[in-house]
PDB file of C-alpha atoms and ligand atoms in Angstrom:
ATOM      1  CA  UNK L1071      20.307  -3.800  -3.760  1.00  0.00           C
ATOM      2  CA  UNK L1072      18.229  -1.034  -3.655  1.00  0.00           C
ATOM      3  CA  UNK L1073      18.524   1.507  -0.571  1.00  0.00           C
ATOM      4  CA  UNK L1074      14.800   1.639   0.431  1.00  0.00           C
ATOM      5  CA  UNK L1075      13.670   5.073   2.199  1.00  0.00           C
ATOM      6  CA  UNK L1076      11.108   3.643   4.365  1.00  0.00           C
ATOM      7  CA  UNK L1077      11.158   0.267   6.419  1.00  0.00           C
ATOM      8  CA  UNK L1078       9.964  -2.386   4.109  1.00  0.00           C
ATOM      9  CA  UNK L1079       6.479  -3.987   5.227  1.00  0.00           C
ATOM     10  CA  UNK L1080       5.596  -7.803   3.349  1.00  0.00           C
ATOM     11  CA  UNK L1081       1.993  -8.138   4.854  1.00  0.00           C
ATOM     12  CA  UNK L1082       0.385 -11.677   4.748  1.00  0.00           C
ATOM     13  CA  UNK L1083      -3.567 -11.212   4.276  1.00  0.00           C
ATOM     14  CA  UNK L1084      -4.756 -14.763   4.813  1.00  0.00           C
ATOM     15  CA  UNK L1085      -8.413 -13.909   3.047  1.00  0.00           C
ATOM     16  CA  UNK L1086     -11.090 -16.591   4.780  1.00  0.00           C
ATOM     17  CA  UNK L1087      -8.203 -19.512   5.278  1.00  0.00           C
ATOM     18  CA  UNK L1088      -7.251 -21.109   7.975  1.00  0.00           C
ATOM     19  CA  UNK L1089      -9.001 -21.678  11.767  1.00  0.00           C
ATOM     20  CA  UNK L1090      -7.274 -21.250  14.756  1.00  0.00           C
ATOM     21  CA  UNK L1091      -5.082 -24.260  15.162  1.00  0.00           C
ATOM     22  CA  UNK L1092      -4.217 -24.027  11.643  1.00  0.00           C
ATOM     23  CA  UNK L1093      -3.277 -20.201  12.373  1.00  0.00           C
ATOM     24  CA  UNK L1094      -1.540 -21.494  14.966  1.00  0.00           C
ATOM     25  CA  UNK L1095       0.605 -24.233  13.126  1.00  0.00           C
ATOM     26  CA  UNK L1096       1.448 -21.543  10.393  1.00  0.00           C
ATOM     27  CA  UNK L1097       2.551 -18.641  12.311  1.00  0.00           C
ATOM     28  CA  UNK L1098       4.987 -21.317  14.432  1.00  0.00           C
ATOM     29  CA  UNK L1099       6.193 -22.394  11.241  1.00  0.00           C
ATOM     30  CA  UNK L1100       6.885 -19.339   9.747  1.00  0.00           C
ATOM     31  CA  UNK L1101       8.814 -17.955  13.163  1.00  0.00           C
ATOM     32  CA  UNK L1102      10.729 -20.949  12.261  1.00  0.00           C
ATOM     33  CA  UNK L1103      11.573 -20.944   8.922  1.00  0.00           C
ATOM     34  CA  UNK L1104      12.701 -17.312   9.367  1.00  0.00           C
ATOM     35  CA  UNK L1105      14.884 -17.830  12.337  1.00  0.00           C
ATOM     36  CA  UNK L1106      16.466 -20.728  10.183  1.00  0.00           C
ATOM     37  CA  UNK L1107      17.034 -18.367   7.425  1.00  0.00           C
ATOM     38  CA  UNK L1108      18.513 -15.876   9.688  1.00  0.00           C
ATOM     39  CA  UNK L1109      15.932 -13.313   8.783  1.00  0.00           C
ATOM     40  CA  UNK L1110      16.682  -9.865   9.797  1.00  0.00           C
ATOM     41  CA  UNK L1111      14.124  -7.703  10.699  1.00  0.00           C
ATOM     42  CA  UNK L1112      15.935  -4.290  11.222  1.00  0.00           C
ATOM     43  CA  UNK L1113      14.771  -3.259   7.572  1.00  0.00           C
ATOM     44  CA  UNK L1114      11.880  -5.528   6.730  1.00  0.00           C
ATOM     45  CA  UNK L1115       8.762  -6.135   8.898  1.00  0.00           C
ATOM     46  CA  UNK L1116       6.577  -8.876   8.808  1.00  0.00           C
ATOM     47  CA  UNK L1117       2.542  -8.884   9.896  1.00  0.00           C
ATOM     48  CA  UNK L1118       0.017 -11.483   9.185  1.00  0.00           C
ATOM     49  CA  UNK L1119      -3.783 -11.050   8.718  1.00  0.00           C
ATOM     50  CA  UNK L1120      -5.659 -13.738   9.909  1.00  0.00           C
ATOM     51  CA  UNK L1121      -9.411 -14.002   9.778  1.00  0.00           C
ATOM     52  CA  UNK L1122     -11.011 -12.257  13.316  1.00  0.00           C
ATOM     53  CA  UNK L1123     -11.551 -16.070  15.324  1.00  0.00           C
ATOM     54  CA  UNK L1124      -7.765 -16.740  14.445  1.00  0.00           C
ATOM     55  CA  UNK L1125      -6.673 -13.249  16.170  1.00  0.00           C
ATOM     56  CA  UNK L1126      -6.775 -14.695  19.984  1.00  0.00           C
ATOM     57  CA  UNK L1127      -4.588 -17.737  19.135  1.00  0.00           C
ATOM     58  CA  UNK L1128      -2.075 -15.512  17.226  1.00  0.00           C
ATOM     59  CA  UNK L1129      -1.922 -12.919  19.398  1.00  0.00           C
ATOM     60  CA  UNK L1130      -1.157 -15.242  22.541  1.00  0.00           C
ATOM     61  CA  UNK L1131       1.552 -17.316  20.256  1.00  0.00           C
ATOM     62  CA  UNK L1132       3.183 -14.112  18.929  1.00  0.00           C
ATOM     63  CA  UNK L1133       3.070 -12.663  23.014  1.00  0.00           C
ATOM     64  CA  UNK L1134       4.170 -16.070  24.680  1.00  0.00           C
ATOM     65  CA  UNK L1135       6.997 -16.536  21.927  1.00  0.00           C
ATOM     66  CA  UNK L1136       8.626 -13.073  21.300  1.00  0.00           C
ATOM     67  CA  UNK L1137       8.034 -13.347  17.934  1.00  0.00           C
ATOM     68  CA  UNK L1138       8.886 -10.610  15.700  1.00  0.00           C
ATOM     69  CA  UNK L1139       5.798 -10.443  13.560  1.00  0.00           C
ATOM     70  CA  UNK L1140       2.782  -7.688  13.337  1.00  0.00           C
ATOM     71  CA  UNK L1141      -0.332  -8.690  13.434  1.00  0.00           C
ATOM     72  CA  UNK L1142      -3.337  -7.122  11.353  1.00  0.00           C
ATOM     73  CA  UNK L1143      -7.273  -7.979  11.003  1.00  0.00           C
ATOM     74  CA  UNK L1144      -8.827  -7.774   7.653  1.00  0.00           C
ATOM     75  CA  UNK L1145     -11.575  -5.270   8.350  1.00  0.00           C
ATOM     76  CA  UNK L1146     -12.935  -3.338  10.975  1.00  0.00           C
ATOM     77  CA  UNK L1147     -16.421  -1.909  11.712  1.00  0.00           C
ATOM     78  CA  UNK L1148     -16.856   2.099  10.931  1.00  0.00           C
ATOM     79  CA  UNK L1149     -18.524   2.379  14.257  1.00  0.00           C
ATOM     80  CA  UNK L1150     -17.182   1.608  17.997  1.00  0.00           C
ATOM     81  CA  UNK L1151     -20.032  -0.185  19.619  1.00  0.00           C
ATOM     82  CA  UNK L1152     -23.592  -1.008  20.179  1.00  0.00           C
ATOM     83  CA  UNK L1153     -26.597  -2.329  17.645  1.00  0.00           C
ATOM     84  CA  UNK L1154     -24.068  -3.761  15.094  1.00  0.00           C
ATOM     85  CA  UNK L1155     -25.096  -7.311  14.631  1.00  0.00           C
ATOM     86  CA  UNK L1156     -22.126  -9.640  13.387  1.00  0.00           C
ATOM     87  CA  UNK L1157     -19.369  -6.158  13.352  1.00  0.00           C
ATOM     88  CA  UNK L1158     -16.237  -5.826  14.690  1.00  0.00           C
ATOM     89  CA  UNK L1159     -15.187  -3.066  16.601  1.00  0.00           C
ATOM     90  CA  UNK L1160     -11.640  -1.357  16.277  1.00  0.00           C
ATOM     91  CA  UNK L1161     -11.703  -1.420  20.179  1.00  0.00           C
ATOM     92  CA  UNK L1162     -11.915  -5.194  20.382  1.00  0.00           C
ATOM     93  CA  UNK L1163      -8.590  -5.391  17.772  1.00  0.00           C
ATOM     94  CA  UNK L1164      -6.739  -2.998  19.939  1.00  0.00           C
ATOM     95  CA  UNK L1165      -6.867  -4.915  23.225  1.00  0.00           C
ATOM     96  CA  UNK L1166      -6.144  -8.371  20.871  1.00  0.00           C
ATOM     97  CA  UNK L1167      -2.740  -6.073  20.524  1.00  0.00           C
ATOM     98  CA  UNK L1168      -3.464  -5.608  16.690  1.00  0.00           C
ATOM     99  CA  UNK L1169      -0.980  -3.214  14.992  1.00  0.00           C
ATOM    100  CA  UNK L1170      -2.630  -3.230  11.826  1.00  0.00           C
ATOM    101  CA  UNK L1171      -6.545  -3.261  10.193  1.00  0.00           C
ATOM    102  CA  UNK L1172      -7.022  -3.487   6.201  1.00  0.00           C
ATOM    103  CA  UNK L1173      -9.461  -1.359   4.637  1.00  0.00           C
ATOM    104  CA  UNK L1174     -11.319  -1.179   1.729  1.00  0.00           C
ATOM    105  CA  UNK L1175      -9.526  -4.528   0.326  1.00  0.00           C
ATOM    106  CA  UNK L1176     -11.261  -5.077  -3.516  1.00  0.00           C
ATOM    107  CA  UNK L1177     -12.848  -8.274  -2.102  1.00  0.00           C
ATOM    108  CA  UNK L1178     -14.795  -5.885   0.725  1.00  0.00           C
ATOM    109  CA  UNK L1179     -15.401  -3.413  -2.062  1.00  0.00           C
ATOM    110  CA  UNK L1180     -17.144  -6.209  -4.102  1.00  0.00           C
ATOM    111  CA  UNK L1181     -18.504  -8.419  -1.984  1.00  0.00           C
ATOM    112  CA  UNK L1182     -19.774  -5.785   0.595  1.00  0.00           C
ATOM    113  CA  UNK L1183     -20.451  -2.830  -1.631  1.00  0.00           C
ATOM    114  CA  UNK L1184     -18.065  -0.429   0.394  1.00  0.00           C
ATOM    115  CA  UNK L1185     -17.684   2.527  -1.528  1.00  0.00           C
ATOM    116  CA  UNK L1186     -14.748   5.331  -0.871  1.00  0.00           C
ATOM    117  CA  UNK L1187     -17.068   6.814   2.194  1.00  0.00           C
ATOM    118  CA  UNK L1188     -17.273   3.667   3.929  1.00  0.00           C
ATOM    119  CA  UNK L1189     -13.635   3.324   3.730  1.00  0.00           C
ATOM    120  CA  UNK L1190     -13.057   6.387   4.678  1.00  0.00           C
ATOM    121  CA  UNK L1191     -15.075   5.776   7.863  1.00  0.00           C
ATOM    122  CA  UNK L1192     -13.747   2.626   8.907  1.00  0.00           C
ATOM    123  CA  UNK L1193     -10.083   4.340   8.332  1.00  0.00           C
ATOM    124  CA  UNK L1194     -11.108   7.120  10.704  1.00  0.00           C
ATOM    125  CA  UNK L1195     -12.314   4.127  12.865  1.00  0.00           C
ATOM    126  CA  UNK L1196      -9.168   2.343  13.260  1.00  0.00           C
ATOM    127  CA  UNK L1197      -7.292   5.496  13.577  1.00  0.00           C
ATOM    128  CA  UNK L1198      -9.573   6.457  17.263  1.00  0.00           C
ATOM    129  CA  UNK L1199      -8.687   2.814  18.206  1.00  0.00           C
ATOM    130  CA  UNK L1200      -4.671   3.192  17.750  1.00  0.00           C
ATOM    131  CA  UNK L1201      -4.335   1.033  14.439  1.00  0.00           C
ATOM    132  CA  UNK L1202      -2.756   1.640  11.339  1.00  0.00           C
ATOM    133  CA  UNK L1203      -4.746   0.802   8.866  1.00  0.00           C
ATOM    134  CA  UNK L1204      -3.725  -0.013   5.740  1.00  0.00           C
ATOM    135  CA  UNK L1205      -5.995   1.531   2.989  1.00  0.00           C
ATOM    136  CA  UNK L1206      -6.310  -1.237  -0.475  1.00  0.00           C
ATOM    137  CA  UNK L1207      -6.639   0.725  -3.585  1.00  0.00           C
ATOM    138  CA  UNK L1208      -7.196  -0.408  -6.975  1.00  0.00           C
ATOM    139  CA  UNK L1209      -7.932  -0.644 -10.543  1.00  0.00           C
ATOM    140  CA  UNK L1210     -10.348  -3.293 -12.246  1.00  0.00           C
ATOM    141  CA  UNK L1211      -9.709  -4.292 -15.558  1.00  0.00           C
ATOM    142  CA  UNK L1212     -12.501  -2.658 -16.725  1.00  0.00           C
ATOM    143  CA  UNK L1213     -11.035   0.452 -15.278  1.00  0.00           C
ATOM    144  CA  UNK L1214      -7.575   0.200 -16.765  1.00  0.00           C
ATOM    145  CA  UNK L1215      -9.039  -0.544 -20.521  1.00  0.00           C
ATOM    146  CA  UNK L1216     -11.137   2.732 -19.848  1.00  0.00           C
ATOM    147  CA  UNK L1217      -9.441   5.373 -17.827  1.00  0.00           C
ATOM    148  CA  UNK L1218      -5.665   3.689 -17.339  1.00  0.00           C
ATOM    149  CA  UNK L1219      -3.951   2.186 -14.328  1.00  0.00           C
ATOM    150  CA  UNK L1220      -3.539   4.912 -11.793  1.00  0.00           C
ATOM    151  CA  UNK L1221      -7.253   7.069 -11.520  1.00  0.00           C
ATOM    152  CA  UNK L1222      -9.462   4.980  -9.808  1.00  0.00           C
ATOM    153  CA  UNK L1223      -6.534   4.197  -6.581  1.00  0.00           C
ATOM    154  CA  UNK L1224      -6.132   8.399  -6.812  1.00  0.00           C
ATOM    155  CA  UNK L1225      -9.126   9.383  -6.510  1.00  0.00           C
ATOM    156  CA  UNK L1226     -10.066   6.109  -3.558  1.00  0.00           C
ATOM    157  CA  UNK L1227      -7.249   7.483  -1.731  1.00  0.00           C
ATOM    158  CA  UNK L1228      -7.882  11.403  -2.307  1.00  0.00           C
ATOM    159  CA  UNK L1229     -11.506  10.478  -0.646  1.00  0.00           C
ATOM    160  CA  UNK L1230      -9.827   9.077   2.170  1.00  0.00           C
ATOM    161  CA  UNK L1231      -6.851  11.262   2.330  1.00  0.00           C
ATOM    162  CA  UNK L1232      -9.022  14.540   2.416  1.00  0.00           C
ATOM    163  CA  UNK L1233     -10.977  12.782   5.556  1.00  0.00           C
ATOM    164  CA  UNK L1234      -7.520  12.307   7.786  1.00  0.00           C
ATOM    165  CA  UNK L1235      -5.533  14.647   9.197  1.00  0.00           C
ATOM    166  CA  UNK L1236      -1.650  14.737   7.768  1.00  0.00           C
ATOM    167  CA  UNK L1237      -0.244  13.522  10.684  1.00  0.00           C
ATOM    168  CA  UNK L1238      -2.572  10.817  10.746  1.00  0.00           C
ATOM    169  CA  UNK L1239      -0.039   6.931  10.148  1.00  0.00           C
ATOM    170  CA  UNK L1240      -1.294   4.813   7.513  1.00  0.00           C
ATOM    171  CA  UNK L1241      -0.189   2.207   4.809  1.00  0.00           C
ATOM    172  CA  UNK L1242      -1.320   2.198   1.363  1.00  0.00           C
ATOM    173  CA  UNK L1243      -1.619  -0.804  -0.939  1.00  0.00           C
ATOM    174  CA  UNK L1244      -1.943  -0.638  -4.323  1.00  0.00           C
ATOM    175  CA  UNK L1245      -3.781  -4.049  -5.136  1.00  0.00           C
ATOM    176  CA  UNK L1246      -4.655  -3.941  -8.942  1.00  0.00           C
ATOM    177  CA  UNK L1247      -8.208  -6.061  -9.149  1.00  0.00           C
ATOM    178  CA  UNK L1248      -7.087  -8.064 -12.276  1.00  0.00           C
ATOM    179  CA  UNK L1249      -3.683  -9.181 -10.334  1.00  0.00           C
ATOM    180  CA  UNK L1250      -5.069 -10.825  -7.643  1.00  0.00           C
ATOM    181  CA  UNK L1251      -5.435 -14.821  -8.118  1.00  0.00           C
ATOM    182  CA  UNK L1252      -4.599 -14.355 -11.108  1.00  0.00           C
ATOM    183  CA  UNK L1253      -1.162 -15.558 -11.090  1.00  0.00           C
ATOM    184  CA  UNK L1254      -0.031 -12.557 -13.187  1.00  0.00           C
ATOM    185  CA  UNK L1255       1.435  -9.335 -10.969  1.00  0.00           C
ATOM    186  CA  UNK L1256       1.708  -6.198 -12.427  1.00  0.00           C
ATOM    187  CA  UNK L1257       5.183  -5.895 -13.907  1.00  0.00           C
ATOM    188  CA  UNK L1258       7.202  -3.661 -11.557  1.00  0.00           C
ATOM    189  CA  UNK L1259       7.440  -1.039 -14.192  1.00  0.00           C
ATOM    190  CA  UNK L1260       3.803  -0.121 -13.614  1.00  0.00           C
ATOM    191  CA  UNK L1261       3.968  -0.893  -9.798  1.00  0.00           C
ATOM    192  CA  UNK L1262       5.927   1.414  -9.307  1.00  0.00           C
ATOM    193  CA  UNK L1263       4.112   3.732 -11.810  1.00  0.00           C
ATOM    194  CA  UNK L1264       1.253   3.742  -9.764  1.00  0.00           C
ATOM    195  CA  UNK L1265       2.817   3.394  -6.471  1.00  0.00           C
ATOM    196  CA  UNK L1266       4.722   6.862  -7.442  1.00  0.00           C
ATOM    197  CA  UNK L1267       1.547   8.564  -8.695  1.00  0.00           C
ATOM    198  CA  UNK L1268      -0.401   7.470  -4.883  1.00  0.00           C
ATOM    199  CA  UNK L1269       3.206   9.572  -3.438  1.00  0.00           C
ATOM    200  CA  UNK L1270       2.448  12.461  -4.982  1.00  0.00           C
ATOM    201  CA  UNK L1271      -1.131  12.080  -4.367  1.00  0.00           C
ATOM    202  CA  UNK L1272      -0.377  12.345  -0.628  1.00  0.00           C
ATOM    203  CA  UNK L1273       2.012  14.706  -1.070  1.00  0.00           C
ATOM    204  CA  UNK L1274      -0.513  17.065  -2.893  1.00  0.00           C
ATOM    205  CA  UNK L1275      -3.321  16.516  -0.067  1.00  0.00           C
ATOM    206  CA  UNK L1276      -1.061  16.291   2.743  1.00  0.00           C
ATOM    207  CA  UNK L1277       2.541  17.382   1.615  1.00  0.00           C
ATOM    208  CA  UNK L1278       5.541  16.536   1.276  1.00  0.00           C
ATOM    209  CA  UNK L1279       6.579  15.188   4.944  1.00  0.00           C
ATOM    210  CA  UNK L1280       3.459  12.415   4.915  1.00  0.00           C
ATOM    211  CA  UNK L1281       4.344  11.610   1.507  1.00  0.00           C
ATOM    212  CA  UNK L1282       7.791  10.717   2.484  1.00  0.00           C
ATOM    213  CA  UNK L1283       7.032   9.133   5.880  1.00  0.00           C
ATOM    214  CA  UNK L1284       3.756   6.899   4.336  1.00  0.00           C
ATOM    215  CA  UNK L1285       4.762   3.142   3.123  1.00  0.00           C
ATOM    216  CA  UNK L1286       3.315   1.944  -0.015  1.00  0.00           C
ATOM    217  CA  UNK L1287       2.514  -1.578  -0.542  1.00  0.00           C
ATOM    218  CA  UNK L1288       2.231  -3.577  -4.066  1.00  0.00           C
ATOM    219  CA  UNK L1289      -0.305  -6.471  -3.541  1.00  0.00           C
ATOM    220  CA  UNK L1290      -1.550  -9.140  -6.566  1.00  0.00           C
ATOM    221  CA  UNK L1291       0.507 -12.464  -7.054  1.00  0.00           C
ATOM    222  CA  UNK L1292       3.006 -11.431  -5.415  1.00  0.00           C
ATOM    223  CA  UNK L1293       5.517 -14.837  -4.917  1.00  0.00           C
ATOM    224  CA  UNK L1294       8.897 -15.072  -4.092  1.00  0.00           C
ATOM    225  CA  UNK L1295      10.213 -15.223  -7.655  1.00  0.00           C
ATOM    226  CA  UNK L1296       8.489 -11.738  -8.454  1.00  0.00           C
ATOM    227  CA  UNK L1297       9.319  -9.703  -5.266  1.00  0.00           C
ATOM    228  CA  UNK L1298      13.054  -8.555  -5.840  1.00  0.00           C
ATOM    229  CA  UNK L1299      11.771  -7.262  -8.933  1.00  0.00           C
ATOM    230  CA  UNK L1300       8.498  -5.525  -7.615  1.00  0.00           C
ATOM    231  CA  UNK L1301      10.549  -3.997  -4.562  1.00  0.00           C
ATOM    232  CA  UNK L1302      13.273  -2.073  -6.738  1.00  0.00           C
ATOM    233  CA  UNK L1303      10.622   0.398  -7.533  1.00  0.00           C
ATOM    234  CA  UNK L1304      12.003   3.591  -5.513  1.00  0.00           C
ATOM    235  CA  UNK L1305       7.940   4.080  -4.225  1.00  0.00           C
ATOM    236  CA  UNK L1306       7.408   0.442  -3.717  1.00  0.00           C
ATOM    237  CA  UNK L1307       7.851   0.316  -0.155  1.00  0.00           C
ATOM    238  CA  UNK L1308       6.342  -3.553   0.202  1.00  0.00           C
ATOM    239  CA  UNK L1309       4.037  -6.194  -0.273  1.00  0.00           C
ATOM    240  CA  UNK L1310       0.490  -7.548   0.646  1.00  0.00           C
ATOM    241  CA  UNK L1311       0.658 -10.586  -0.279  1.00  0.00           C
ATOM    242  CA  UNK L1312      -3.059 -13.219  -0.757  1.00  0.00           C
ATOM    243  CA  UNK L1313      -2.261 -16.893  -1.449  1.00  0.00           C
ATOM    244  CA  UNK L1314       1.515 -17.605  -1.305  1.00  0.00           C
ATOM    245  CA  UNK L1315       0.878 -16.179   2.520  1.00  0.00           C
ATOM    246  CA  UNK L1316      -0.776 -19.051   2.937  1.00  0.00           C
ATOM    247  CA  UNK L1317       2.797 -20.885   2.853  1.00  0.00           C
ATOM    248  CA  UNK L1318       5.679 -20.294   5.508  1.00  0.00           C
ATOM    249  CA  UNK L1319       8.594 -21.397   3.183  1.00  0.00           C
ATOM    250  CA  UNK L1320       7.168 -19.211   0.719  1.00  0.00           C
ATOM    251  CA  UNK L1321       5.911 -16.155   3.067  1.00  0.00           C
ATOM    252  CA  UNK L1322       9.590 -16.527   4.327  1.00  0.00           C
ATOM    253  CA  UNK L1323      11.496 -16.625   0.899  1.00  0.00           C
ATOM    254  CA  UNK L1324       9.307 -13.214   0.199  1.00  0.00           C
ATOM    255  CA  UNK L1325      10.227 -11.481   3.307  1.00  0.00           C
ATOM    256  CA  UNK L1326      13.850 -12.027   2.493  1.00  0.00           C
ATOM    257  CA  UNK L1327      13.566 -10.355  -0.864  1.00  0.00           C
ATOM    258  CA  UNK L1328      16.779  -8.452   0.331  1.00  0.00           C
ATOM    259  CA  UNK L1329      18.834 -11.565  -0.777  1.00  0.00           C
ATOM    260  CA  UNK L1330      17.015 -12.413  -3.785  1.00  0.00           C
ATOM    261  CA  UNK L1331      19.440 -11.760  -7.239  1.00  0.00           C
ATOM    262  CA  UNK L1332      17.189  -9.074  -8.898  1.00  0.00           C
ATOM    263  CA  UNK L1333      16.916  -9.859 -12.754  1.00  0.00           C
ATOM    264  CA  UNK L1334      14.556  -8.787 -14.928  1.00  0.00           C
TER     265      UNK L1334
HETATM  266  P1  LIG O1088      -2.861 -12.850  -4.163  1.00  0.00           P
HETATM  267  O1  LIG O1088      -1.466 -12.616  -3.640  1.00  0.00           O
HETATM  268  O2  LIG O1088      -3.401 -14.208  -3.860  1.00  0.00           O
HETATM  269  O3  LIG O1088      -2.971 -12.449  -5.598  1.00  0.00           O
HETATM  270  O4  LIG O1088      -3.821 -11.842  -3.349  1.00  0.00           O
HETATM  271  C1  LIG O1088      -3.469 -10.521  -3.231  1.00  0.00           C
HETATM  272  C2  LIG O1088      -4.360  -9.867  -2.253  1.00  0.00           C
HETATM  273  O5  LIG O1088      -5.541  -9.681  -2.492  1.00  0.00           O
HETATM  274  C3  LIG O1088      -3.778  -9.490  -0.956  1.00  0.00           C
HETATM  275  O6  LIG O1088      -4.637  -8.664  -0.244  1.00  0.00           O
END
């Protein structure tokens, strides 16, 4: 097993599934199944990302219960109040108890046009509310033919690097467009390529204390018979994972990559 430097994080970013009951019914289930399998969370955390009307439900279920799980919404508004028709503020996830906010995910980027800036704002955002947020960076396919895996996640997370201060907490993930849905990860070789070359990308902005301290993240098909793999990269620190999230025997089985047998 590999001795990881940083607490592990497997992050479960529900995209637009589930309403509130079902949120409900899924994060019960998954506090089950992981009691059951005895999971330990003294060196792996777990967080789920439900969609903002699930975020009340979870948050009283996850208060009432104990349970031992984070919870993160998938996007944030770059501004704190006022004339902002249909946003959500970083103030309103703090007093839900949110830990965690994702930025910049490929789907926002695409769907929503949010360039580098935007991220960069709506990171500064969640950091004035008290969240971590947890930056998504990534290469499309088109991108990797043309200029290789790892420039397009350096230079979106130089942008927002050079906007935050170094003691400033957040959580990369490297989410590789043509991964995602697509049933094919990256291998774990070139996670942890890239994961690596985002390290020394914080270490160059913000040296070599936040590039130690900062968690990396792998995201794109991640599933429970690819995650021992994917985590034995030395800068792989965890994993946002989409669909297989979606299922608590499944969400469990990755969280306890610890006691997966690791071949390649
Ligand atoms: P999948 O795990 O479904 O590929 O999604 C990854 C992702 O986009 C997580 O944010």
């Amino acid at each position: 097993m590999v001795e990881h430097a940083r607490k592990a994080l497997i992050a479960g970013n529900w995209k637009m599934n589930l309403d509130h009951l079902q949120a409900i019914a899924l994060v019960q289930k998954l506090a089950w199944t992981l009691k059951d399998r005895n999971f330990q969370s003294t060196t792996v955390e777990v967080a789920v990302f439900p969609p903002f009307t699930d975020l009340r439900s979870v948050q009283t279920l996850i208060a009432a219960d104990k349970l031992d799980i984070g919870l993160g919404a998938q996007d944030l508004s770059r501004h704190d109040s006022g004339a902002h028709t249909g946003e959500v503020s970083g103030a309103f996830l703090s007093a839900l108890a949110c830990d965690y906010v994702l930025v910049g995910h490929s789907e926002r980027r695409a769907d929503h046009g949010e360039t580098d800036e935007v991220c960069l704002a709506k990171v500064q955002a969640a950091l004035r509310h008290k969240l971590t947020p947890v930056l998504c960076v990534g290469e499309t396919a088109e991108d990797l033919e043309k200029v290789g895996a790892a420039a397009v996640p350096v230079s979106q997370l130089t942008t927002v690097l050079e906007g935050i201060s170094a003691d400033d907490e957040i959580v990369v993930a490297y989410e590789p467009v043509w991964a995602i849905g697509s049933g094919t990860p990256a291998t774990a070789e070139q996670a942890e390529e890239v994961c690596s070359t985002l390290r020394d990308t914080i270490r160059n902005v913000h040296g070599d204390e936040a590039a130690e301290r900062t968690r990396i993240l792998y995201g794109g098909s991640v599933k429970s018979s690819n995650i021992a793999g994917l985590m034995r990269g030395a800068n792989v620190d965890g994993a946002l994972v989409g669909g297989a999230s979606l299922d608590a025997e499944e969400f469990a089985a990755i969280a306890q990559f610890e006691k997966h047998v690791t071949v390649d």
